[in-house]
XYZ file of C-alpha atoms in Angstrom:
616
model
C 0.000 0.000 0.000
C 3.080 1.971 0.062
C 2.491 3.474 3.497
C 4.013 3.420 6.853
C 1.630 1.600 9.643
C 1.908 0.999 12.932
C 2.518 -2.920 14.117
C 0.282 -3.325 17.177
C 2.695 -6.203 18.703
C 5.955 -7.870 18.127
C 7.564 -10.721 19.586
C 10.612 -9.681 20.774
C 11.714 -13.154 22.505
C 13.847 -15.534 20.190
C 14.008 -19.124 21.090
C 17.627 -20.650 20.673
C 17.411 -23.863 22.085
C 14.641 -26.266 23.331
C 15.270 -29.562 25.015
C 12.715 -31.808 26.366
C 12.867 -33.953 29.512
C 12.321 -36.946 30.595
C 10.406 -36.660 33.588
C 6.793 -37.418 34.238
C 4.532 -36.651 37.190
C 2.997 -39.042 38.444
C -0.362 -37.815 39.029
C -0.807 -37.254 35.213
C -2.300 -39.944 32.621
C 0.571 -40.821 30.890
C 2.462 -42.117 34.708
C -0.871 -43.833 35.749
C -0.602 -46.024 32.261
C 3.408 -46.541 33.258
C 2.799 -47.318 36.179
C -0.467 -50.258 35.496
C 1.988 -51.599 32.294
C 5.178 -51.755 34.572
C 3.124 -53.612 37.866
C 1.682 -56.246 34.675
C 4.711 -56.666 33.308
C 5.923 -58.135 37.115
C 2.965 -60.131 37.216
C 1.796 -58.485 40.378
C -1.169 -57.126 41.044
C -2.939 -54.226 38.715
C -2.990 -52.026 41.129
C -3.205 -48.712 39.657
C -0.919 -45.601 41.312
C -4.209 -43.572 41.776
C -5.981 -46.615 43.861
C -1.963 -47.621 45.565
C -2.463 -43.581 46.763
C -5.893 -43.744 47.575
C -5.456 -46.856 50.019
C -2.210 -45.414 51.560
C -4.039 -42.188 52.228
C -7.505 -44.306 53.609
C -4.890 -46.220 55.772
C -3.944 -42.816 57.217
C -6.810 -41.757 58.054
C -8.359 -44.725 59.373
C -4.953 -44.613 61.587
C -6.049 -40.907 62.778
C -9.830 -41.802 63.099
C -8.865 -44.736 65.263
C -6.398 -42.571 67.235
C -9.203 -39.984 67.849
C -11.710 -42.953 68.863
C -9.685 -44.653 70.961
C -9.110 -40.844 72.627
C -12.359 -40.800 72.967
C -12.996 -44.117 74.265
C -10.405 -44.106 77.293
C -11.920 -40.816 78.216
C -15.389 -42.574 77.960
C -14.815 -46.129 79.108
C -11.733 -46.398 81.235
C -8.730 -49.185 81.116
C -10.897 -51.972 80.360
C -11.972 -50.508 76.812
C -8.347 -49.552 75.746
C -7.293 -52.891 76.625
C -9.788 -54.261 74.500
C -8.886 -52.199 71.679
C -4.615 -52.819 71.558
C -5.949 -56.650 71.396
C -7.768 -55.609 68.434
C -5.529 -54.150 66.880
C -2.545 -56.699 67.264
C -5.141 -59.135 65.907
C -5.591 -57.358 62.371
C -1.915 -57.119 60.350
C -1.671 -54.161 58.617
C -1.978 -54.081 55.060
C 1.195 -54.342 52.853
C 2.769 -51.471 51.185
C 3.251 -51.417 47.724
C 7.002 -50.315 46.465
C 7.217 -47.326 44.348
C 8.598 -48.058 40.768
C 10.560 -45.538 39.127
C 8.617 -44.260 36.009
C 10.900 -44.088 33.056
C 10.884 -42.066 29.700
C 9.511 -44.511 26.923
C 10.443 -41.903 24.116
C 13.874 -41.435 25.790
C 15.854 -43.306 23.376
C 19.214 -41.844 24.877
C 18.664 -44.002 27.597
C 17.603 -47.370 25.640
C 20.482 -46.643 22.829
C 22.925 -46.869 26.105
C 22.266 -50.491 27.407
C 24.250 -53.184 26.400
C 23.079 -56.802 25.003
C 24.858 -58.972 28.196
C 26.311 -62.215 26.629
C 24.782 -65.548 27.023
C 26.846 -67.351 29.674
C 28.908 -69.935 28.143
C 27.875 -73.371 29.609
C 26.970 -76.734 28.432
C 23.740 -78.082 28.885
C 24.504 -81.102 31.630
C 22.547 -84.399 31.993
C 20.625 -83.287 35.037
C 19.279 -80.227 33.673
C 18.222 -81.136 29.942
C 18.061 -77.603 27.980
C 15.950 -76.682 24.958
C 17.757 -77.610 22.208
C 17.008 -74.393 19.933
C 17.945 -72.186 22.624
C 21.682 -73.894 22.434
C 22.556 -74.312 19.374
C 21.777 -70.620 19.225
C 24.166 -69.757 21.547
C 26.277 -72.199 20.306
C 26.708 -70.508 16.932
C 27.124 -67.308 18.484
C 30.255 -68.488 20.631
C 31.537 -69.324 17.593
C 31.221 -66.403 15.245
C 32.134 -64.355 18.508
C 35.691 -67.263 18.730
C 36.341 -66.588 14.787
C 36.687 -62.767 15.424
C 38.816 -63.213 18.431
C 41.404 -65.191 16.688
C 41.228 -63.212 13.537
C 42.057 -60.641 16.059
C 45.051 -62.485 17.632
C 47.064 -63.004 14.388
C 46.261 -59.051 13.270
C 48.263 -58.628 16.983
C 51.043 -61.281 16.408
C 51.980 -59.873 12.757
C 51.902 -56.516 14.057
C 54.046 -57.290 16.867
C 56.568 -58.985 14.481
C 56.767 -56.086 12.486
C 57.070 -53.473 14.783
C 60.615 -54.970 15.999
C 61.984 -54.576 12.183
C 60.646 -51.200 12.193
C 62.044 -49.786 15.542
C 65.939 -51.205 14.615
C 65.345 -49.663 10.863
C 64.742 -46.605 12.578
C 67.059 -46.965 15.591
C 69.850 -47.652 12.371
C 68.875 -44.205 10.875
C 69.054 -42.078 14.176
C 72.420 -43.484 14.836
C 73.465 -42.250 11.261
C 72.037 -38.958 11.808
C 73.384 -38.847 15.163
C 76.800 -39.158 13.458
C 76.350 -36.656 10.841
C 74.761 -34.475 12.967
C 77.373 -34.534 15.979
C 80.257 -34.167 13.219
C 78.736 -31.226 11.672
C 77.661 -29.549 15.139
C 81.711 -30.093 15.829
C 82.449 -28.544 12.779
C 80.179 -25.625 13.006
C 81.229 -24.939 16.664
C 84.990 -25.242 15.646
C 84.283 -22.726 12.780
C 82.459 -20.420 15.151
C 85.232 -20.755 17.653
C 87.763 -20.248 14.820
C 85.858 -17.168 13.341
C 85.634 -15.072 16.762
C 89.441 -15.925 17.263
C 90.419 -15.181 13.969
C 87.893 -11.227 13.916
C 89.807 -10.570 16.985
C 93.475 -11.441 15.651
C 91.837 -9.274 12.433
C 91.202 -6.229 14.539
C 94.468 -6.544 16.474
C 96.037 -6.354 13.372
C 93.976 -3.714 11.689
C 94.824 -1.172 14.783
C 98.381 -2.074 14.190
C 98.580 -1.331 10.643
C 96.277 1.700 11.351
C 97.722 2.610 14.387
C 98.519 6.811 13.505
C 94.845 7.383 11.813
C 93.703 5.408 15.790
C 95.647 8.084 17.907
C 94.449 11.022 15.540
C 90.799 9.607 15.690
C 91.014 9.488 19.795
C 93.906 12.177 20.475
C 94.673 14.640 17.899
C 92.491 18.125 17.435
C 94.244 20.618 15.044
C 95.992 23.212 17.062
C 96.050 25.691 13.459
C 92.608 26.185 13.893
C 93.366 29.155 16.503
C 94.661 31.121 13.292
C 92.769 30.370 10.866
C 90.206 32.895 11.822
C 86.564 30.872 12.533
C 87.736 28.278 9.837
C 88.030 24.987 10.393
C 89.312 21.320 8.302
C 88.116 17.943 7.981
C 90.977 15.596 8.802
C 90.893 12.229 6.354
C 90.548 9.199 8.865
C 90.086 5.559 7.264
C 88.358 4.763 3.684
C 85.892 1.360 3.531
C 85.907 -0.025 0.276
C 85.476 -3.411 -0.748
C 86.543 -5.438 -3.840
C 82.509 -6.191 -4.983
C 81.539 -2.543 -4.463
C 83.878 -0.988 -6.640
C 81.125 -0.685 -9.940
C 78.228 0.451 -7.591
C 77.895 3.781 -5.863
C 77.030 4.556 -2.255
C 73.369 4.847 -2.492
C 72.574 5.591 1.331
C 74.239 5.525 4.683
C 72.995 4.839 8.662
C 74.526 4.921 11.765
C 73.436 1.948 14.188
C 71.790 3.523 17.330
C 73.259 1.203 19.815
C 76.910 0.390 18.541
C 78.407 3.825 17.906
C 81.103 2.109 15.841
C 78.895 0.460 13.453
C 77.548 1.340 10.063
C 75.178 0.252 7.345
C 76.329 0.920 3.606
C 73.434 0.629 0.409
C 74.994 0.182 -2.632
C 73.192 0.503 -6.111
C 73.477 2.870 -9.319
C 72.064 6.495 -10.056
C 72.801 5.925 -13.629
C 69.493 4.215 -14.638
C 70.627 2.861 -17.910
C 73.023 0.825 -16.089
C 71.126 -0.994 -13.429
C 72.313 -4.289 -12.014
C 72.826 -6.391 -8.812
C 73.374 -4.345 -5.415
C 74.943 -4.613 -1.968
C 74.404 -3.791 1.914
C 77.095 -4.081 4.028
C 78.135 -3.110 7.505
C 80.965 -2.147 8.483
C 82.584 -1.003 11.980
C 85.754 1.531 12.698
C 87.519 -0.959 14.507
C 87.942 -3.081 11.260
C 88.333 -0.924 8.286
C 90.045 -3.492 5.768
C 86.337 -5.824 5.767
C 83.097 -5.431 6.106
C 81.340 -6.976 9.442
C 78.035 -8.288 7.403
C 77.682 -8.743 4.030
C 74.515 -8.967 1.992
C 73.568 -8.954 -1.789
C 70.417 -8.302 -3.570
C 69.366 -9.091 -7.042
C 68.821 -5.090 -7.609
C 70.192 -1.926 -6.217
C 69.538 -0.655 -3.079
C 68.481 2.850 -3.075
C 67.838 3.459 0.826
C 68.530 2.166 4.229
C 67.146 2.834 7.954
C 68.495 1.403 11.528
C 65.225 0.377 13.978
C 66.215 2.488 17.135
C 64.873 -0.031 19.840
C 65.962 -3.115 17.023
C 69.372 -2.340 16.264
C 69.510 -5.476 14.436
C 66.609 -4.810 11.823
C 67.398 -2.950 8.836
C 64.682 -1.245 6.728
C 65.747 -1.561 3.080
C 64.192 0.318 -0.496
C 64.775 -1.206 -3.636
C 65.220 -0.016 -7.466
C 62.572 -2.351 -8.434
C 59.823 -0.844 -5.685
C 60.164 -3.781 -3.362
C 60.968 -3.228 0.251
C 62.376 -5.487 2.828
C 63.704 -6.387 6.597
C 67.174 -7.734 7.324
C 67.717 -9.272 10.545
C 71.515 -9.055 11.374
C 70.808 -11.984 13.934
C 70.194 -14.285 11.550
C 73.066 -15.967 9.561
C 71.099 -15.621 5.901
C 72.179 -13.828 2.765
C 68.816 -12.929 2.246
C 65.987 -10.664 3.890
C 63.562 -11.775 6.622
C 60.275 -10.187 4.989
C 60.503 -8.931 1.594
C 57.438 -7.165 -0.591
C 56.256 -8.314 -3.327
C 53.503 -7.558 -6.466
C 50.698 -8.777 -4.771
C 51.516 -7.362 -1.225
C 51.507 -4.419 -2.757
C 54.950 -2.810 -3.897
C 55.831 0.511 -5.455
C 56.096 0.447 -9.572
C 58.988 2.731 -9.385
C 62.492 2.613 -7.080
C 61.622 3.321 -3.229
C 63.805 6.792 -2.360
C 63.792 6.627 1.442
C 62.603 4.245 4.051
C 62.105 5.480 7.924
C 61.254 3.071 11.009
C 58.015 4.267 13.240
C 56.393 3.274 16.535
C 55.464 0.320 16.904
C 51.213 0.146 15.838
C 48.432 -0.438 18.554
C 49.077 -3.901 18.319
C 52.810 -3.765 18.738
C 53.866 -4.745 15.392
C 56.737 -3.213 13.460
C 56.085 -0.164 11.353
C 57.631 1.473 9.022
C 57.123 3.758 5.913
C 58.608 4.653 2.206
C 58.058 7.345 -0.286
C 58.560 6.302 -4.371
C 58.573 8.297 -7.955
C 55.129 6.593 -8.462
C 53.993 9.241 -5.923
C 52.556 7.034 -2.699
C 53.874 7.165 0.599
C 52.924 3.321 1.550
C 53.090 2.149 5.990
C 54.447 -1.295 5.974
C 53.352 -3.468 9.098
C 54.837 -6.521 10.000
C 51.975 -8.941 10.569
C 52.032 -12.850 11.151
C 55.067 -12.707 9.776
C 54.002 -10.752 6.611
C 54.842 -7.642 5.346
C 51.227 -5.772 5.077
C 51.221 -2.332 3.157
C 48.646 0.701 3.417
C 48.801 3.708 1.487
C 49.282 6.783 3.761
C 49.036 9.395 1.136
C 49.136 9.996 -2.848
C 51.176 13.033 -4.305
C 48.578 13.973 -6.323
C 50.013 17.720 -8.026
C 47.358 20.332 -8.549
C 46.521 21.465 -11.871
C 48.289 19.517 -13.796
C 46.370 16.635 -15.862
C 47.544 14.795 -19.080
C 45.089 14.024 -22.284
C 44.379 10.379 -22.495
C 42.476 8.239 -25.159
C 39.323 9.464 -26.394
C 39.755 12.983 -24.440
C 40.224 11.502 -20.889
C 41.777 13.373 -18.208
C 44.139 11.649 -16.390
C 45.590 12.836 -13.013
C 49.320 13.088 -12.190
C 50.996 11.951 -9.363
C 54.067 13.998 -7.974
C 57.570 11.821 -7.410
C 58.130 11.545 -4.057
C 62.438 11.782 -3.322
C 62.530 12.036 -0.096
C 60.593 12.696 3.245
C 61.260 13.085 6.797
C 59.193 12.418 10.199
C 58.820 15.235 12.769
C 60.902 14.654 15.966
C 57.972 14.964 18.224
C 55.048 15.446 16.723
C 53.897 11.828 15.504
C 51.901 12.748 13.058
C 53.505 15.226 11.091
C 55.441 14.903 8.702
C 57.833 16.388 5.101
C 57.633 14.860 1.534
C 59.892 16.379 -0.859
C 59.563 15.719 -4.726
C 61.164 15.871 -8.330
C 59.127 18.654 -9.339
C 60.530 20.816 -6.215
C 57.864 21.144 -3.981
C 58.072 19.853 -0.383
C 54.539 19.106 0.771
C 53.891 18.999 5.011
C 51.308 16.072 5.579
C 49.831 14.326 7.954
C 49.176 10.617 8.817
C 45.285 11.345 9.860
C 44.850 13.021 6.354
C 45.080 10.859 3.125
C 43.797 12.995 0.459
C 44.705 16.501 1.325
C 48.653 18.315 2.494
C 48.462 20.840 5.302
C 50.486 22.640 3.501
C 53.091 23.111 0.185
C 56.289 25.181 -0.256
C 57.359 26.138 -3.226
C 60.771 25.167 -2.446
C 63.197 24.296 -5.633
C 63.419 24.356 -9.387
C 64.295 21.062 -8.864
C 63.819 17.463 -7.243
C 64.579 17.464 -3.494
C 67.386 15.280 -2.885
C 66.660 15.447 1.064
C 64.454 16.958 3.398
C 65.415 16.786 7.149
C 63.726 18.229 10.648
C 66.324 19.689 12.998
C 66.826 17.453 15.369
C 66.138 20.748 18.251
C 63.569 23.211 16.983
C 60.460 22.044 16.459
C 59.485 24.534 13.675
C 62.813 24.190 11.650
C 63.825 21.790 8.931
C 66.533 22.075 5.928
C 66.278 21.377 2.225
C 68.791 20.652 -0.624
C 68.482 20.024 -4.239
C 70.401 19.825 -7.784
C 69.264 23.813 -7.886
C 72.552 24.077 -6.248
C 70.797 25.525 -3.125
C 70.224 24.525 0.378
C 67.546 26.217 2.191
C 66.094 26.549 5.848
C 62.808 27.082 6.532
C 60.424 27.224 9.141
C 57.246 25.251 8.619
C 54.847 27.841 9.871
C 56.408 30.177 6.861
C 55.794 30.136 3.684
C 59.412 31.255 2.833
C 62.860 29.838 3.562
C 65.006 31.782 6.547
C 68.194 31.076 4.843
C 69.442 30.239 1.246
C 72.716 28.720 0.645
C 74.605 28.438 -3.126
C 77.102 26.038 -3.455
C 77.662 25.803 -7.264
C 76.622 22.681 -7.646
C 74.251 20.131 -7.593
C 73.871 19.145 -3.618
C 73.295 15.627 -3.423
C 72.892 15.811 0.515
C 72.374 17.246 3.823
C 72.348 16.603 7.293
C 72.452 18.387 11.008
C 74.826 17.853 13.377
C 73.564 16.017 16.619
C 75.937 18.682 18.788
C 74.393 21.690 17.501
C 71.341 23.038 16.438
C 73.013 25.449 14.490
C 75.623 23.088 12.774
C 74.674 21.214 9.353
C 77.015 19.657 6.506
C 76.300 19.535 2.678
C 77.598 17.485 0.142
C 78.159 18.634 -4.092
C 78.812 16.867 -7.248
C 81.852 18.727 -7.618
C 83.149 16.270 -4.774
C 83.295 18.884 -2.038
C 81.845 18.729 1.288
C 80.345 22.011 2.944
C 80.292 22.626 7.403
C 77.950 25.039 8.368
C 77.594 26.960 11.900
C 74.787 29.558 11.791
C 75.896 30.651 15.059
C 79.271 31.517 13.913
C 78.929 32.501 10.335
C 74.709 32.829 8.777
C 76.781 34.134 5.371
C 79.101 31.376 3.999
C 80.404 27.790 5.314
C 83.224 27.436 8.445
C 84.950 24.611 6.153
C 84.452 23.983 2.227
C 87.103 21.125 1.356
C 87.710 19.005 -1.732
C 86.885 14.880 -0.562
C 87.190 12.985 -3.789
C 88.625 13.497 -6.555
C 86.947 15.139 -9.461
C 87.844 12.454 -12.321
C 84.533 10.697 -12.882
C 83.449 10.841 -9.383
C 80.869 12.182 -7.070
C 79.847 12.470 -3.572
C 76.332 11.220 -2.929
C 75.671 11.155 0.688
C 77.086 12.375 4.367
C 75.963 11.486 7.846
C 77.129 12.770 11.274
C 78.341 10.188 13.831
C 75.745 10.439 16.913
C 78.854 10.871 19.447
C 81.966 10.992 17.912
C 82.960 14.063 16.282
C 83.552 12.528 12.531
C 81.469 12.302 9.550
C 81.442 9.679 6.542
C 81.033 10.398 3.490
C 79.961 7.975 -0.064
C 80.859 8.679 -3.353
C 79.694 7.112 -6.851
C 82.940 4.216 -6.597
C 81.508 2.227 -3.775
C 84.252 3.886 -1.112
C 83.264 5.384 2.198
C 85.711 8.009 3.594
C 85.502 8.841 7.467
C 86.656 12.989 8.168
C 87.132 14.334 11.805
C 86.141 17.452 12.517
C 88.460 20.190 13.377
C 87.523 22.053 16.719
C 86.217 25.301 14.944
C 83.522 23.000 13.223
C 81.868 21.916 17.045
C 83.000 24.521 19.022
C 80.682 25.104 21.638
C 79.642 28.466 23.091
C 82.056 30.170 25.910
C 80.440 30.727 29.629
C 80.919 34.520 30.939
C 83.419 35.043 33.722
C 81.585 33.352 36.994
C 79.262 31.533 35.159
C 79.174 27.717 34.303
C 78.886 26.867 30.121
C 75.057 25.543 29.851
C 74.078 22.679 27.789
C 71.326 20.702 26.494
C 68.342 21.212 24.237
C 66.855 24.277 25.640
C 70.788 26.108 25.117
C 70.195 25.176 21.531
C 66.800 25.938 20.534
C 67.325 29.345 22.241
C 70.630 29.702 20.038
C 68.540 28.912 16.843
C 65.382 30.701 17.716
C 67.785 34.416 18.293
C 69.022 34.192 14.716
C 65.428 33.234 13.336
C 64.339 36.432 14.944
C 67.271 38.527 13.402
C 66.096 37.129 9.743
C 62.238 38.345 10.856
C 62.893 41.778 11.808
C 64.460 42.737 8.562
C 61.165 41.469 6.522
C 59.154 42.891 9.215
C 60.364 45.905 8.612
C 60.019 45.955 4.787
């Protein structure tokens, strides 16, 4: 009728389960027919329950009638009458009572499916006591059907018992071969073990010998010049890394371990992209310069690296190829724990830059890449399995391409690089090919909170200092590295170094400290506090034939850097004292440290840059 009407009731009880019992009362018709088909079936008198009740309860009350009379009759009659009636009484027997039968279920076929058929008793039929004869050859043939089974039974025992003793000393033979093999090679592999810790120490030992003056000028020697050389300061060349596999493949990306100081990760791959081929992680540590510590090779190049901070011995890798994948330096494979693949969903284009993130709600590993097909993918290790979810898509305003028959197809932004803010979780910097670095959030996957117009071209890295909250640093192949603060829409300071920068980082001393790295081979210290204009220390690493620097990273304590270049060799530079010299304390005052000391120092020269544009 196409109306709305009112329903005057509705159930609102559902009815799961039912189960019927098996008890009857015995007042009702169906336990008075139990009851007169049970007392037949005894062949005792059909008494019915009803009558059996009536006569107990008659029997009662003639009891408490006679009581009452005989009450009556002593208080009437005297002695003589109560005698009179005991003599009565002990002359009529009282009448027998009738045992209650318990009333069963005749429906209840639980109970009837449960008995068992007893077996006839087996007896022969003797002289004295002459037996039907149909009744015994019946149970006769029984016996034996039931004596036929029992021996087939008997022999299926015997001829299992005679094979289980063949069995047991085959397979007692085979353990004791094992055994062998096994005990020789667990001899072997703990002799090799034993061998290899002896022989990395004697290596060491021997390494510190041979490199005994670039030891002492690691731990002893600071550069006394420095006092004339007027705020300027030197890196001092400490050991190369190289290795003989690594020489065709440049230094794709570099990490410190968080928990050994001494220890670091090495990717190895290829810029060129016409020439792309097998690549390389290693790890090496300063105390053995001459060989890597782990070795591990990959059927394409590795184009990023990242260090877990409360799993030193996980390593995030990004591939060429768009896969992504976990080593775990425990384990004594060439190849990676958890690996992506097509249908776990991998990028289409070469992953840029991996980061590890807090653990999820359910305290599984997280961690997150950014790729030229423009998606910023979360990878969560589940059960094992590398699960992916796509944060956020580059998408670049205004720009769309024709497609067939006059579609409009949307274009993606290449993601380069991206960085995670120190303390806010959520937020977060994507830099990109075309230039722009975009600040976006994890709660947001279709919108930025906000895009800088930041280079002419890609972003080679994009990094939060590691003190102010609002600051982070930008580099490019525009030649220029640029500071900003995120709340601005321009950069604070802008830095030309003539040449393409392939890299950047802060200094974990400073806030105010930050290194670059050029093309040209050269490697650029900055200290704002010092000097906002031009860098403390601009020195020549590689050599210029054929070669370039691609990446730098501070050393969390010590006061080197290490540097890659395009031939697979990792140089380690000390820095001279003018490069981490540390503000002076005023006469009767102590020299303050920490955070605070630093943010303070960075936030009094972002002010001097604001008053000027203030003021215009």
């Amino acid at each position: 009728e196409r109306a709305y009407k009112p329903v005057s009731y509705v159930d609102q009880m559902a009815i799961h389960f039912t189960l019927n019992g098996n008890m009857i009362l015995k007042d009702s018709d169906e336990g008075r027919r139990q009851s007169i088909r049970l007392s037949t079936a005894a062949e005792k008198t059909p008494v019915e329950t009803s009558a059996v009740t009536s006569e107990e309860e008659e029997i009662k009350d003639e009891e408490s009638t006679g009581d009452t009379e005989a009450a009556g009759a002593e208080e009437a009659e005297g002695p003589g009458a109560v005698e009179a009636a005991e003599a009565a009484e002990a002359e009529e027997p009282p009448p027998p009572r009738v045992k209650e039968q318990k009333l069963a279920n005749q429906f209840n076929f639980i109970e009837r499916a449960s008995r068992t058929l007893n077996n006839p008793m087996r007896e022969r039929a003797s002289q004295s006591e002459p037996t039907p004869r149909k009744t015994f050859s019946a149970t006769a043939n029984q016996w034996k059907i039931y004596d036929a089974y029992v021996e087939e039974l008997q022999k299926m025992e015997r001829s299992k018992e005679k094979e289980k003793p063949k069995a047991q000393i085959a397979k007692r033979e085979e353990e004791k071969k094992k055994g062998r093999k096994l005990t020789t090679l667990e001899l072997q592999s703990d002799d090799i073990n034993k061998i290899s810790k002896a022989a990395k120490i004697m290596e060491r030992m021997v390494n510190q010998n041979t490199f005994d003056d670039i030891a002492q000028d690691f731990k002893y020697f600071e550069d006394a010049s420095d006092e004339y050389r007027d705020q300027q300061g030197t890196l001092l060349p400490l050991w190369k890394f190289q290795y003989e596999k690594t020489k065709r493949l440049a230094v794709t990306a570099i990490s410190w371990n968080p928990k050994y100081k001494d220890l670091f990760a090495v990717g190895y791959g290829s810029y060129d992209f016409m020439k792309q081929g097998q690549g390389m992680l290693l790890l090496y540590t300063m105390k053995n310069p001459s060989f890597p510590e782990y070795v591990f090779s990959s059927e394409t190049g590795i184009m990023c690296l990242d260090f877990h901070n409360d799993h030193p011995y996980l390593v995030a890798v990004g591939f060429y190829d768009g896969n992504v994948a976990i080593y775990n330096l425990k384990k004594a494979t060439s190849q990676p724990s958890y690996k992506s693949s097509a249908k776990s969903g991998k990028h289409t284009e070469p992953v840029w830059q991996v980061k590890w993130q807090k653990d999820d709600m359910d305290n599984n590993l997280n961690f997150f890449s950014v790729s030229s097909d423009g998606r910023i993918v979360s990878w969560t290790l589940v059960k094992n399995e590398l699960v992916h979810t796509d944060v956020i898509k580059l998408s670049v305003e205004g720009t769309t391409m024709q497609g067939p028959e006059g579609l409009q197809l949307q274009t993606f932004g290449c993601g380069t690089s991206f960085d995670f803010h120190k303390k806010i979780d959520y937020l977060f910097l994507v830099g990109t090919e075309e230039g722009k670095i975009y600040k976006c959030s994890k709660c947001y996957s279709s919108q930025f909170l906000d895009v800088f117009e930041a280079h002419h071209m890609a972003v080679d890295s994009v990094s939060w200092n590691p003190y102010h909250l609002k600051v982070f640093i930008s580099c490019s192949s525009d030649w220029t590295v640029k500071i900003w603060d995120h709340t601005i829409k321009t950069p604070m300071f802008i830095y030309d170094l003539n040449s393409a920068v392939g890299d950047v980082a802060w200094s974990p001393y400073s806030s105010t400290v930050f290194a670059a790295v050029t093309t040209d081979g050269k490697a650029h210290v900055f200290d704002l506090n010092i000097n906002k204009y031009e860098a403390l220390c601009t020195q020549l690493v590689v050599s210029k034939k054929k070669n370039k620097i691609t990446h730098i990273q501070f050393n969390p304590v010590y006061p080197i850097v290490i540097i890659g270049d395009e031939r697979g060799h990792v140089t380690s530079l000390k820095l001279s004292p003018n490069l981490r010299r540390m503000p002076k304390a005023k006469k009767g005052q102590e020299v303050k440290k920490g955070p605070e000391v630093e943010i303070a120092k960075l936030d009094k020269l972002l002010s001097l840059v604001r008053e000027p544009e203030s003021q215009a």
